[in-house]
Amino acid sequence: MKKLFSLLLVVLLIITAIPVSAEATVNITKSKSEVLVGNTVKVTFTFKDSQVIGGVNALITFDSSKLSYVSSSHSLGSGVIELAGKTIKILVYNAESTSKTATVDVQFKALAVGDTKVSITTNEVTDIDGNSIGAPTGSTTVSVKQENKSNNA
């Protein structure tokens, strides 16, 4: 019985000593907390992991009655970010990356007053060997305000 207990204890210690990799995360920030109709706001999606990030495959959704897509950029070097209807498709990669972070910046123009959600659904974040290291999701709310026009009559 003591041998069985000792064996189980050794197996348990070996299992707990194996490092567990945390999944990739995404942090979403905005250049402004509020944006006036007609002005632009930049939304930044920052992916992080304990391993080097080699690629991101994701979809960004937004309310096209309140925001319009203006432009985008990313830190990985290769790939494409394109608008497809009300969705922005992201497929970016860099097999020679050395960074544990990757960013995607999207510029929107404010069209109409109100709060609107910008969301990201990640199909996959990969390391430089193409292995999946997570599929984080998230969202942020953009507040669109009307410019105050004072009447000096």
C-alpha positions in Angstrom: 0.0 0.0 0.0 2.9 2.4 0.8 4.5 1.6 -2.6 1.2 2.5 -4.4 0.8 5.7 -2.4 4.5 6.6 -3.1 4.0 5.9 -6.8 0.8 8.0 -7.0 2.6 10.8 -5.2 5.5 10.7 -7.7 3.1 10.7 -10.7 1.2 13.7 -9.2 4.5 15.6 -8.6 5.5 15.0 -12.2 2.2 16.1 -13.6 2.2 19.3 -11.6 5.7 20.1 -12.7 4.8 20.2 -16.4 4.5 23.8 -17.4 1.0 24.9 -18.5 0.9 27.4 -21.3 -1.6 30.2 -20.9 -3.7 31.0 -23.9 -3.1 34.2 -25.9 -5.1 37.2 -24.8 -6.3 40.4 -26.5 -6.4 43.8 -25.0 -8.5 46.5 -26.7 -7.9 50.2 -26.4 -9.3 53.4 -28.0 -7.5 56.6 -28.9 -10.4 58.6 -27.4 -13.2 57.8 -24.9 -15.6 59.9 -26.9 -15.6 60.8 -30.6 -17.6 63.6 -32.3 -19.6 62.8 -35.4 -17.3 63.3 -38.5 -14.1 62.7 -36.5 -12.0 59.5 -36.3 -11.1 57.1 -33.5 -8.4 54.4 -33.6 -9.1 51.1 -31.9 -6.0 49.0 -31.1 -6.2 45.2 -30.6 -3.1 44.0 -28.8 -2.5 40.2 -28.7 -0.1 38.9 -26.1 1.2 35.4 -25.2 4.1 33.8 -23.4 5.3 32.5 -26.8 6.3 34.4 -29.9 3.3 35.3 -32.0 3.5 34.4 -35.6 0.0 35.0 -36.9 -3.5 36.2 -36.2 -6.7 35.2 -37.9 -9.7 37.2 -36.7 -12.9 39.1 -37.5 -13.8 42.6 -36.2 -17.5 43.5 -36.3 -19.0 47.0 -35.8 -22.3 48.9 -36.4 -21.9 50.4 -39.8 -24.7 52.9 -39.2 -22.5 54.5 -36.4 -19.0 53.9 -37.7 -17.3 53.5 -41.0 -14.0 51.8 -41.7 -11.2 54.2 -42.7 -7.9 52.2 -42.6 -5.9 49.6 -40.7 -2.4 48.5 -40.0 -0.6 45.7 -38.1 2.7 44.9 -36.6 3.4 41.4 -38.1 4.6 42.5 -41.5 2.7 40.2 -44.0 -1.0 39.4 -44.6 -4.2 41.2 -45.3 -6.8 43.2 -43.4 -9.9 43.8 -45.5 -13.4 45.1 -45.1 -16.1 42.6 -46.1 -19.6 44.2 -45.5 -19.9 44.9 -41.8 -16.9 42.8 -40.9 -13.1 43.4 -41.0 -11.2 40.3 -41.9 -7.7 39.9 -40.4 -5.2 37.4 -41.7 -1.7 38.5 -40.7 1.5 36.6 -40.1 5.3 36.8 -39.8 7.2 33.4 -39.6 10.3 35.3 -38.5 8.6 37.3 -35.7 10.5 37.6 -32.4 7.7 39.4 -30.4 5.3 38.0 -27.9 2.8 40.8 -28.9 1.1 41.7 -32.1 -1.1 44.7 -32.7 -3.8 45.5 -35.2 -4.9 49.2 -35.4 -8.2 50.1 -37.0 -9.3 53.7 -37.8 -13.0 54.4 -37.8 -15.0 57.6 -38.8 -17.9 58.4 -36.5 -21.2 58.7 -38.5 -24.0 58.9 -36.0 -24.6 59.7 -32.3 -24.8 56.8 -29.8 -22.8 54.1 -28.1 -21.6 51.3 -30.4 -19.7 48.1 -29.8 -16.6 47.1 -31.7 -15.9 43.4 -31.2 -13.2 40.9 -32.2 -13.6 37.2 -32.6 -10.3 35.5 -33.1 -10.3 32.3 -35.0 -6.7 31.6 -34.1 -3.5 33.1 -32.8 -0.5 31.0 -33.8 3.2 30.8 -32.8 5.9 31.1 -35.5 5.6 27.3 -36.2 1.9 27.7 -37.0 0.7 26.0 -33.7 -2.5 27.4 -32.2 -1.9 29.3 -29.0 -5.4 30.6 -28.4 -8.5 32.3 -29.8 -9.2 35.3 -27.6 -12.3 37.5 -28.0 -13.3 40.9 -26.7 -15.1 44.1 -27.3 -15.1 47.8 -26.5 -17.8 50.5 -26.7 -17.2 53.7 -28.7 -19.3 56.7 -27.6 -20.2 58.9 -30.5 -21.3 62.5 -29.6 -22.8 65.4 -31.6 -20.6 68.5 -31.7 -22.0 71.2 -29.6 -22.9 74.1 -31.9 -23.6 77.3 -29.9 -25.8 79.9 -31.4 -24.3 83.4 -31.0 -27.2 85.3 -32.4 
